[in-house]
Amino acid sequence: MSNDVPNRTLDLGCTFRYSSLAPTAAVFQVAGQESPTAKILQESWDVTGDLPLHHYRDLYDNPCTRLVLPVGVTTLTYSARATVPDAFDSWDESAAEIAPTELPDEVLVYTLASRYCESDVLAGQAWKKFGHLDPGYHRVQAVNTFVNEWLTYLTGSTTSTVTAMDAFATGRGVCRDFAHLMITFCRALNIPARYVHGYITDMDVPSPGTPMDFHAWTQIWLGDRWWDFDPRWNSPRKGRVIIGTGRDAADVAMVTTYGAPWLQLMTVTAQEAVE
């Protein structure tokens, strides 16, 4: 984080309560991670019965936590304090698209179609709508604006099986669908794009008037780095803290259970700390 920009302190976290009829293995991906724009000062876990937790890093170096939900009711809470710069998302209108021949090896995977992002299927639409635009930051921003205007945000309008193609066809979705559709269009244009799952605050923007939740947005490779783009809001925001990145939502599910426990409660906190 830049030394020239003051920081603000955030309280982050979530609580899940499950009821299980049988012992059920589970993986939680809810811990914030450090990035160039976020520093985790402290974090803690609290789980019913002090169940043993196993922490590890996945294929994409995202922090994950394993445990076994026993028979009965289990409550798990993750809490963290973090600092972020008192600044909106950065941007650079001169940031250039990089030809596939020049992309870093580790970035190439983010040009390919994936479970929820059928860039091969929507390639015709992508080139029809954006192929005539000059390559670079402004073309990516045009994709961001299109997705924001094309899709209507509607809580509960989609399920975990809905893909970018489905969202494009119906014209509605939640933040993950906005992210999937933007990723799909960018990959169809040979622009590396990845899915981001994390916490975001309402600092210095109007409150949406809905309960706090996890958020999904995109990162696009331009020049020599990843840049945040958020088709759900189509405007810069403050206070992003990444939980995980991957090809799409399948890589960064907040909870994966190897069974069918009943989710009784889920709450999310992402707000400026009160000193």
GROMACS .gro file of C-alpha atoms in nm, residues 18-28 47-56 65-76 255-259 261:
model
   39
   18TYR     CA    1  -2.516  -2.575   0.988
   19SER     CA    2  -2.727  -2.866   1.106
   20SER     CA    3  -2.594  -3.211   1.006
   21LEU     CA    4  -2.753  -3.555   1.022
   22ALA     CA    5  -2.416  -3.723   0.969
   23PRO     CA    6  -2.050  -3.620   0.998
   24THR     CA    7  -1.982  -3.402   0.693
   25ALA     CA    8  -1.648  -3.287   0.555
   26ALA     CA    9  -1.644  -2.919   0.462
   27VAL     CA   10  -1.406  -2.660   0.319
   28PHE     CA   11  -1.455  -2.291   0.396
   47VAL     CA   12  -1.624  -2.293   1.609
   48THR     CA   13  -1.867  -2.494   1.820
   49GLY     CA   14  -1.690  -2.738   2.048
   50ASP     CA   15  -1.346  -2.611   1.943
   51LEU     CA   16  -1.350  -2.851   1.650
   52PRO     CA   17  -1.008  -2.896   1.490
   53LEU     CA   18  -0.946  -2.677   1.185
   54HIS     CA   19  -0.692  -2.745   0.913
   55HIS     CA   20  -0.571  -2.443   0.715
   56TYR     CA   21  -0.408  -2.479   0.373
   65THR     CA   22  -1.001  -2.411   0.600
   66ARG     CA   23  -1.111  -2.774   0.641
   67LEU     CA   24  -1.316  -2.932   0.916
   68VAL     CA   25  -1.572  -3.205   0.975
   69LEU     CA   26  -1.920  -3.090   1.073
   70PRO     CA   27  -2.042  -3.335   1.340
   71VAL     CA   28  -2.397  -3.455   1.389
   72GLY     CA   29  -2.607  -3.170   1.523
   73VAL     CA   30  -2.568  -2.793   1.498
   74THR     CA   31  -2.230  -2.633   1.431
   75THR     CA   32  -2.158  -2.260   1.423
   76LEU     CA   33  -1.837  -2.128   1.268
  255VAL     CA   34  -1.827  -2.332   0.135
  256THR     CA   35  -1.791  -2.679  -0.015
  257THR     CA   36  -1.963  -2.962   0.174
  258TYR     CA   37  -1.926  -3.331   0.102
  259GLY     CA   38  -2.283  -3.408   0.196
  261PRO     CA   39  -2.606  -3.027   0.580
   0.00000   0.00000   0.00000
